Amino acid sequence: GYQDDDTYIRHDALQIFLSTVSPTDHGVVASTDTSPGHRLGIPGYDMGASPYQCRRKDSDFMYPWGQPLFYNFAALNTISHGFRLGGLVKQCLEFGIMDDVGNALMHWMYQFPRLWVRGTINQYTKIFAVRKDFISYHGVGRFPFNYTMGRIHRHMTKRPYYVNPNNTEDLKALKDSQKFDQPMGYSNTSHYRQYGMPQSWTDAWHTMPTIACQGL
């Protein structure tokens, strides 16, 4: 998986949530970020002055950022070769973005099905208002509440997760609620027509230029 160092993960809840996801059927990226994600290549910290603005706003040209995200085994096994080829660094340099936005771009190129994980909150939420489906907290130690990891953990361990892993009806309801969708925008780009899917690149990473994300 991937997460910033100011992110708290409730591991018991995450384990329950992902227990109904097959590790090998197909590559899956699960994220607590907004579904279906963000426009590709736009850094959240600088929306107005990004070096690149993707004009496509449909869901086929969107993907969740890694705040945080989790791979099943099939996805990690597939994308690890792209990491070894330097794909993440090269795409970040091309688009002028950081790694959390860059990994969304890579996952989009691989056309991994995306799964939204319920229960994410950030530094603007009081922990006492958190629902029982909570899994992650992004912004530990930040303004305005400045919660520490320890305080969040102590509070969360007092609240049982809303799914009982020993209850088959709970697990079935959880599995039925997990909706996967697969963004197909990359296969409509000129870069795909020239180089194919990154899964097939064995010796070099073919950096996708910014214009390709616009479906040109």
PDB file of C-alpha atoms in Angstrom:
ATOM      1  CA  GLY A   1       0.000   0.000   0.000  1.00  0.00           C
ATOM      2  CA  TYR A   2       0.866   3.677   0.077  1.00  0.00           C
ATOM      3  CA  GLN A   3       0.236   6.387   2.631  1.00  0.00           C
ATOM      4  CA  ASP A   4       1.693   9.705   3.787  1.00  0.00           C
ATOM      5  CA  ASP A   5       3.538   9.690   7.101  1.00  0.00           C
ATOM      6  CA  ASP A   6       0.741  11.762   8.683  1.00  0.00           C
ATOM      7  CA  THR A   7      -1.881   9.080   8.059  1.00  0.00           C
ATOM      8  CA  TYR A   8      -3.348   6.803  10.723  1.00  0.00           C
ATOM      9  CA  ILE A   9      -4.659   3.414   9.559  1.00  0.00           C
ATOM     10  CA  ARG A  10      -7.049   1.386  11.657  1.00  0.00           C
ATOM     11  CA  HIS A  11      -5.569  -1.985  10.736  1.00  0.00           C
ATOM     12  CA  ASP A  12      -8.253  -4.202  12.268  1.00  0.00           C
ATOM     13  CA  ALA A  13     -10.960  -2.444  10.237  1.00  0.00           C
ATOM     14  CA  LEU A  14      -8.876  -2.462   7.062  1.00  0.00           C
ATOM     15  CA  GLN A  15      -8.241  -6.193   7.395  1.00  0.00           C
ATOM     16  CA  ILE A  16     -11.969  -6.837   7.690  1.00  0.00           C
ATOM     17  CA  PHE A  17     -12.826  -4.580   4.743  1.00  0.00           C
ATOM     18  CA  LEU A  18     -10.268  -6.192   2.431  1.00  0.00           C
ATOM     19  CA  SER A  19     -11.008  -9.763   3.549  1.00  0.00           C
ATOM     20  CA  THR A  20     -13.745 -10.005   0.917  1.00  0.00           C
ATOM     21  CA  VAL A  21     -11.482  -8.804  -1.932  1.00  0.00           C
ATOM     22  CA  SER A  22      -9.751 -11.525  -3.929  1.00  0.00           C
ATOM     23  CA  PRO A  23      -5.952 -11.194  -3.823  1.00  0.00           C
ATOM     24  CA  THR A  24      -5.430 -12.749  -7.253  1.00  0.00           C
ATOM     25  CA  ASP A  25      -8.532 -12.459  -9.475  1.00  0.00           C
ATOM     26  CA  HIS A  26      -7.548  -9.105 -10.964  1.00  0.00           C
ATOM     27  CA  GLY A  27      -5.482  -6.091 -10.063  1.00  0.00           C
ATOM     28  CA  VAL A  28      -7.359  -3.878  -7.628  1.00  0.00           C
ATOM     29  CA  VAL A  29      -6.402  -0.558  -6.104  1.00  0.00           C
ATOM     30  CA  ALA A  30      -8.520   0.289  -3.065  1.00  0.00           C
ATOM     31  CA  SER A  31      -8.428   3.869  -1.836  1.00  0.00           C
ATOM     32  CA  THR A  32     -10.064   5.920   0.885  1.00  0.00           C
ATOM     33  CA  ASP A  33      -9.840   8.956  -1.386  1.00  0.00           C
ATOM     34  CA  THR A  34     -12.925  10.477  -3.035  1.00  0.00           C
ATOM     35  CA  SER A  35     -14.682   8.215  -5.544  1.00  0.00           C
ATOM     36  CA  PRO A  36     -14.059   8.086  -8.518  1.00  0.00           C
ATOM     37  CA  GLY A  37     -10.989  10.203  -7.759  1.00  0.00           C
ATOM     38  CA  HIS A  38      -9.484  13.406  -9.128  1.00  0.00           C
ATOM     39  CA  ARG A  39      -8.653  14.777 -12.534  1.00  0.00           C
ATOM     40  CA  LEU A  40      -5.310  13.360 -13.581  1.00  0.00           C
ATOM     41  CA  GLY A  41      -2.102  15.255 -13.024  1.00  0.00           C
ATOM     42  CA  ILE A  42      -3.501  18.068 -10.885  1.00  0.00           C
ATOM     43  CA  PRO A  43      -1.756  18.555  -7.516  1.00  0.00           C
ATOM     44  CA  GLY A  44      -4.246  19.283  -4.775  1.00  0.00           C
ATOM     45  CA  TYR A  45      -1.975  21.778  -3.033  1.00  0.00           C
ATOM     46  CA  ASP A  46      -1.797  24.059  -6.097  1.00  0.00           C
ATOM     47  CA  MET A  47      -5.032  23.691  -8.071  1.00  0.00           C
ATOM     48  CA  GLY A  48      -4.868  27.138  -9.642  1.00  0.00           C
ATOM     49  CA  ALA A  49      -1.284  27.118 -10.892  1.00  0.00           C
ATOM     50  CA  SER A  50      -0.679  23.539 -11.925  1.00  0.00           C
ATOM     51  CA  PRO A  51       1.776  23.184 -14.819  1.00  0.00           C
ATOM     52  CA  TYR A  52      -0.825  20.936 -16.402  1.00  0.00           C
ATOM     53  CA  GLN A  53      -4.622  20.994 -16.376  1.00  0.00           C
ATOM     54  CA  CYS A  54      -6.386  17.947 -17.799  1.00  0.00           C
ATOM     55  CA  ARG A  55      -9.461  19.167 -19.649  1.00  0.00           C
ATOM     56  CA  ARG A  56     -11.188  15.793 -19.437  1.00  0.00           C
ATOM     57  CA  LYS A  57     -13.450  15.584 -16.381  1.00  0.00           C
ATOM     58  CA  ASP A  58     -15.284  12.309 -16.999  1.00  0.00           C
ATOM     59  CA  SER A  59     -14.649   9.345 -14.708  1.00  0.00           C
ATOM     60  CA  ASP A  60     -12.561   7.523 -17.335  1.00  0.00           C
ATOM     61  CA  PHE A  61      -9.954  10.260 -16.872  1.00  0.00           C
ATOM     62  CA  MET A  62     -10.000  10.294 -13.067  1.00  0.00           C
ATOM     63  CA  TYR A  63      -8.333   8.184 -10.395  1.00  0.00           C
ATOM     64  CA  PRO A  64      -8.025   8.316  -6.573  1.00  0.00           C
ATOM     65  CA  TRP A  65      -4.850   9.697  -5.050  1.00  0.00           C
ATOM     66  CA  GLY A  66      -2.834   7.585  -2.636  1.00  0.00           C
ATOM     67  CA  GLN A  67      -4.170   9.049   0.592  1.00  0.00           C
ATOM     68  CA  PRO A  68      -3.933   6.169   1.414  1.00  0.00           C
ATOM     69  CA  LEU A  69      -4.359   3.259  -1.018  1.00  0.00           C
ATOM     70  CA  PHE A  70      -3.968  -0.505  -0.917  1.00  0.00           C
ATOM     71  CA  TYR A  71      -3.040  -3.076  -3.564  1.00  0.00           C
ATOM     72  CA  ASN A  72      -4.235  -6.617  -3.771  1.00  0.00           C
ATOM     73  CA  PHE A  73      -1.457  -9.073  -4.660  1.00  0.00           C
ATOM     74  CA  ALA A  74      -2.271  -9.115  -8.381  1.00  0.00           C
ATOM     75  CA  ALA A  75      -2.022  -5.326  -8.673  1.00  0.00           C
ATOM     76  CA  LEU A  76       1.214  -5.091  -6.671  1.00  0.00           C
ATOM     77  CA  ASN A  77       2.782  -7.929  -8.634  1.00  0.00           C
ATOM     78  CA  THR A  78       1.846  -6.178 -11.883  1.00  0.00           C
ATOM     79  CA  ILE A  79       2.929  -2.626 -11.099  1.00  0.00           C
ATOM     80  CA  SER A  80       6.164  -3.491  -9.269  1.00  0.00           C
ATOM     81  CA  HIS A  81       7.972  -3.860 -12.603  1.00  0.00           C
ATOM     82  CA  GLY A  82       6.835  -0.370 -13.582  1.00  0.00           C
ATOM     83  CA  PHE A  83       8.288   0.971 -10.340  1.00  0.00           C
ATOM     84  CA  ARG A  84      11.575  -0.780 -11.074  1.00  0.00           C
ATOM     85  CA  LEU A  85      11.648   0.894 -14.513  1.00  0.00           C
ATOM     86  CA  GLY A  86      11.329   4.275 -12.816  1.00  0.00           C
ATOM     87  CA  GLY A  87       7.809   4.883 -14.065  1.00  0.00           C
ATOM     88  CA  LEU A  88       6.578   6.794 -11.021  1.00  0.00           C
ATOM     89  CA  VAL A  89       9.498   9.246 -10.978  1.00  0.00           C
ATOM     90  CA  LYS A  90       9.347   9.788 -14.732  1.00  0.00           C
ATOM     91  CA  GLN A  91       5.610  10.493 -14.741  1.00  0.00           C
ATOM     92  CA  CYS A  92       5.927  12.855 -11.777  1.00  0.00           C
ATOM     93  CA  LEU A  93       8.654  14.817 -13.561  1.00  0.00           C
ATOM     94  CA  GLU A  94       6.642  14.963 -16.768  1.00  0.00           C
ATOM     95  CA  PHE A  95       3.496  16.262 -15.087  1.00  0.00           C
ATOM     96  CA  GLY A  96       5.154  18.325 -12.353  1.00  0.00           C
ATOM     97  CA  ILE A  97       3.421  16.440  -9.535  1.00  0.00           C
ATOM     98  CA  MET A  98       4.214  14.657  -6.284  1.00  0.00           C
ATOM     99  CA  ASP A  99       4.145  10.901  -5.708  1.00  0.00           C
ATOM    100  CA  ASP A 100       0.609  10.674  -4.296  1.00  0.00           C
ATOM    101  CA  VAL A 101      -0.798  12.265  -7.459  1.00  0.00           C
ATOM    102  CA  GLY A 102       1.706  10.434  -9.640  1.00  0.00           C
ATOM    103  CA  ASN A 103       0.771   6.976  -8.447  1.00  0.00           C
ATOM    104  CA  ALA A 104      -2.862   7.713  -9.388  1.00  0.00           C
ATOM    105  CA  LEU A 105      -1.628   8.472 -12.893  1.00  0.00           C
ATOM    106  CA  MET A 106       0.270   5.191 -13.060  1.00  0.00           C
ATOM    107  CA  HIS A 107      -2.673   3.177 -11.780  1.00  0.00           C
ATOM    108  CA  TRP A 108      -4.850   4.836 -14.413  1.00  0.00           C
ATOM    109  CA  MET A 109      -2.386   3.815 -17.141  1.00  0.00           C
ATOM    110  CA  TYR A 110      -2.508   0.230 -15.899  1.00  0.00           C
ATOM    111  CA  GLN A 111      -6.338   0.487 -15.858  1.00  0.00           C
ATOM    112  CA  PHE A 112      -6.570  -1.114 -12.434  1.00  0.00           C
ATOM    113  CA  PRO A 113     -10.159  -1.425 -11.199  1.00  0.00           C
ATOM    114  CA  ARG A 114     -10.703   1.031  -8.364  1.00  0.00           C
ATOM    115  CA  LEU A 115     -12.544   0.330  -5.155  1.00  0.00           C
ATOM    116  CA  TRP A 116     -13.569   3.054  -2.755  1.00  0.00           C
ATOM    117  CA  VAL A 117     -12.940   2.196   0.884  1.00  0.00           C
ATOM    118  CA  ARG A 118     -15.544   3.610   3.244  1.00  0.00           C
ATOM    119  CA  GLY A 119     -14.496   5.559   6.295  1.00  0.00           C
ATOM    120  CA  THR A 120     -11.858   8.189   5.597  1.00  0.00           C
ATOM    121  CA  ILE A 121     -11.528  11.447   7.491  1.00  0.00           C
ATOM    122  CA  ASN A 122      -8.995  14.277   7.534  1.00  0.00           C
ATOM    123  CA  GLN A 123      -7.608  16.880   9.892  1.00  0.00           C
ATOM    124  CA  TYR A 124     -10.781  18.999   9.729  1.00  0.00           C
ATOM    125  CA  THR A 125     -12.899  16.285  11.404  1.00  0.00           C
ATOM    126  CA  LYS A 126     -13.216  15.850  15.157  1.00  0.00           C
ATOM    127  CA  ILE A 127     -12.434  12.252  16.072  1.00  0.00           C
ATOM    128  CA  PHE A 128     -15.404  12.186  18.452  1.00  0.00           C
ATOM    129  CA  ALA A 129     -17.734  12.579  15.460  1.00  0.00           C
ATOM    130  CA  VAL A 130     -16.257   9.632  13.553  1.00  0.00           C
ATOM    131  CA  ARG A 131     -18.615   6.868  12.438  1.00  0.00           C
ATOM    132  CA  LYS A 132     -17.987   3.179  13.123  1.00  0.00           C
ATOM    133  CA  ASP A 133     -16.949   2.580   9.498  1.00  0.00           C
ATOM    134  CA  PHE A 134     -13.804   4.708   9.988  1.00  0.00           C
ATOM    135  CA  ILE A 135     -10.573   3.259   8.539  1.00  0.00           C
ATOM    136  CA  SER A 136      -8.082   6.082   8.001  1.00  0.00           C
ATOM    137  CA  TYR A 137      -7.266   9.588   9.220  1.00  0.00           C
ATOM    138  CA  HIS A 138      -5.150  11.811   6.972  1.00  0.00           C
ATOM    139  CA  GLY A 139      -3.557  14.844   8.600  1.00  0.00           C
ATOM    140  CA  VAL A 140      -2.338  13.607  11.978  1.00  0.00           C
ATOM    141  CA  GLY A 141      -0.889  16.456  14.004  1.00  0.00           C
ATOM    142  CA  ARG A 142      -2.197  19.135  11.663  1.00  0.00           C
ATOM    143  CA  PHE A 143      -4.284  22.241  12.279  1.00  0.00           C
ATOM    144  CA  PRO A 144      -6.924  22.764  13.599  1.00  0.00           C
ATOM    145  CA  PHE A 145      -7.155  19.835  16.079  1.00  0.00           C
ATOM    146  CA  ASN A 146      -3.547  18.590  16.085  1.00  0.00           C
ATOM    147  CA  TYR A 147      -4.498  15.056  17.100  1.00  0.00           C
ATOM    148  CA  THR A 148      -1.591  12.720  17.767  1.00  0.00           C
ATOM    149  CA  MET A 149      -1.385   9.131  16.505  1.00  0.00           C
ATOM    150  CA  GLY A 150      -1.738   7.894  20.081  1.00  0.00           C
ATOM    151  CA  ARG A 151      -4.875   9.882  20.798  1.00  0.00           C
ATOM    152  CA  ILE A 152      -6.575   8.770  17.583  1.00  0.00           C
ATOM    153  CA  HIS A 153      -5.664   5.148  18.248  1.00  0.00           C
ATOM    154  CA  ARG A 154      -6.909   5.195  21.823  1.00  0.00           C
ATOM    155  CA  HIS A 155     -10.212   6.662  20.735  1.00  0.00           C
ATOM    156  CA  MET A 156     -10.705   4.274  17.815  1.00  0.00           C
ATOM    157  CA  THR A 157      -9.976   1.111  19.797  1.00  0.00           C
ATOM    158  CA  LYS A 158     -13.004   1.913  21.955  1.00  0.00           C
ATOM    159  CA  ARG A 159     -15.312   1.862  18.914  1.00  0.00           C
ATOM    160  CA  PRO A 160     -15.983  -1.545  17.324  1.00  0.00           C
ATOM    161  CA  TYR A 161     -15.934  -1.653  13.517  1.00  0.00           C
ATOM    162  CA  TYR A 162     -19.403  -1.806  12.001  1.00  0.00           C
ATOM    163  CA  VAL A 163     -18.726  -5.193  10.363  1.00  0.00           C
ATOM    164  CA  ASN A 164     -18.375  -8.235  12.618  1.00  0.00           C
ATOM    165  CA  PRO A 165     -15.849 -10.574  10.927  1.00  0.00           C
ATOM    166  CA  ASN A 166     -17.479 -13.576  12.616  1.00  0.00           C
ATOM    167  CA  ASN A 167     -20.927 -12.766  11.220  1.00  0.00           C
ATOM    168  CA  THR A 168     -21.500 -14.214   7.748  1.00  0.00           C
ATOM    169  CA  GLU A 169     -24.395 -11.850   7.067  1.00  0.00           C
ATOM    170  CA  ASP A 170     -22.218  -8.839   7.862  1.00  0.00           C
ATOM    171  CA  LEU A 171     -19.486 -10.090   5.530  1.00  0.00           C
ATOM    172  CA  LYS A 172     -21.963 -10.782   2.740  1.00  0.00           C
ATOM    173  CA  ALA A 173     -23.434  -7.304   3.082  1.00  0.00           C
ATOM    174  CA  LEU A 174     -19.919  -5.850   2.993  1.00  0.00           C
ATOM    175  CA  LYS A 175     -18.988  -7.772  -0.162  1.00  0.00           C
ATOM    176  CA  ASP A 176     -22.245  -6.767  -1.860  1.00  0.00           C
ATOM    177  CA  SER A 177     -21.514  -3.120  -1.091  1.00  0.00           C
ATOM    178  CA  GLN A 178     -18.047  -3.167  -2.671  1.00  0.00           C
ATOM    179  CA  LYS A 179     -18.424  -1.688  -6.144  1.00  0.00           C
ATOM    180  CA  PHE A 180     -15.529  -1.905  -8.574  1.00  0.00           C
ATOM    181  CA  ASP A 181     -15.187   0.212 -11.678  1.00  0.00           C
ATOM    182  CA  GLN A 182     -12.435   0.302 -14.271  1.00  0.00           C
ATOM    183  CA  PRO A 183     -11.450   3.598 -15.925  1.00  0.00           C
ATOM    184  CA  MET A 184     -10.671   2.953 -19.589  1.00  0.00           C
ATOM    185  CA  GLY A 185      -9.391   6.393 -20.601  1.00  0.00           C
ATOM    186  CA  TYR A 186      -5.784   5.349 -21.199  1.00  0.00           C
ATOM    187  CA  SER A 187      -6.750   2.901 -23.950  1.00  0.00           C
ATOM    188  CA  ASN A 188      -8.234   5.877 -25.847  1.00  0.00           C
ATOM    189  CA  THR A 189      -4.947   7.787 -25.970  1.00  0.00           C
ATOM    190  CA  SER A 190      -2.368   8.108 -28.738  1.00  0.00           C
ATOM    191  CA  HIS A 191       0.255   6.925 -26.250  1.00  0.00           C
ATOM    192  CA  TYR A 192      -1.584   3.632 -25.829  1.00  0.00           C
ATOM    193  CA  ARG A 193      -1.912   3.244 -29.601  1.00  0.00           C
ATOM    194  CA  GLN A 194       1.835   3.694 -29.951  1.00  0.00           C
ATOM    195  CA  TYR A 195       3.127   1.712 -26.975  1.00  0.00           C
ATOM    196  CA  GLY A 196       0.282  -0.466 -25.709  1.00  0.00           C
ATOM    197  CA  MET A 197      -0.339  -1.240 -22.048  1.00  0.00           C
ATOM    198  CA  PRO A 198       2.510  -0.702 -19.552  1.00  0.00           C
ATOM    199  CA  GLN A 199       2.074  -4.327 -18.457  1.00  0.00           C
ATOM    200  CA  SER A 200       3.825  -5.239 -21.717  1.00  0.00           C
ATOM    201  CA  TRP A 201       6.839  -2.945 -21.301  1.00  0.00           C
ATOM    202  CA  THR A 202       9.784  -5.124 -20.387  1.00  0.00           C
ATOM    203  CA  ASP A 203      12.955  -3.043 -20.844  1.00  0.00           C
ATOM    204  CA  ALA A 204      11.971   0.623 -20.557  1.00  0.00           C
ATOM    205  CA  TRP A 205       9.221   2.897 -19.249  1.00  0.00           C
ATOM    206  CA  HIS A 206       7.605   4.921 -22.035  1.00  0.00           C
ATOM    207  CA  THR A 207       6.757   8.211 -20.342  1.00  0.00           C
ATOM    208  CA  MET A 208       3.284   9.407 -21.199  1.00  0.00           C
ATOM    209  CA  PRO A 209       3.268  13.091 -22.215  1.00  0.00           C
ATOM    210  CA  THR A 210       0.724  15.458 -20.659  1.00  0.00           C
ATOM    211  CA  ILE A 211      -1.262  15.810 -23.876  1.00  0.00           C
ATOM    212  CA  ALA A 212      -2.039  12.085 -23.969  1.00  0.00           C
ATOM    213  CA  CYS A 213      -4.178  12.312 -20.865  1.00  0.00           C
ATOM    214  CA  GLN A 214      -6.572  14.539 -22.779  1.00  0.00           C
ATOM    215  CA  GLY A 215      -7.462  11.661 -25.067  1.00  0.00           C
ATOM    216  CA  LEU A 216      -5.482  12.983 -28.021  1.00  0.00           C
TER     217      LEU A 216
END
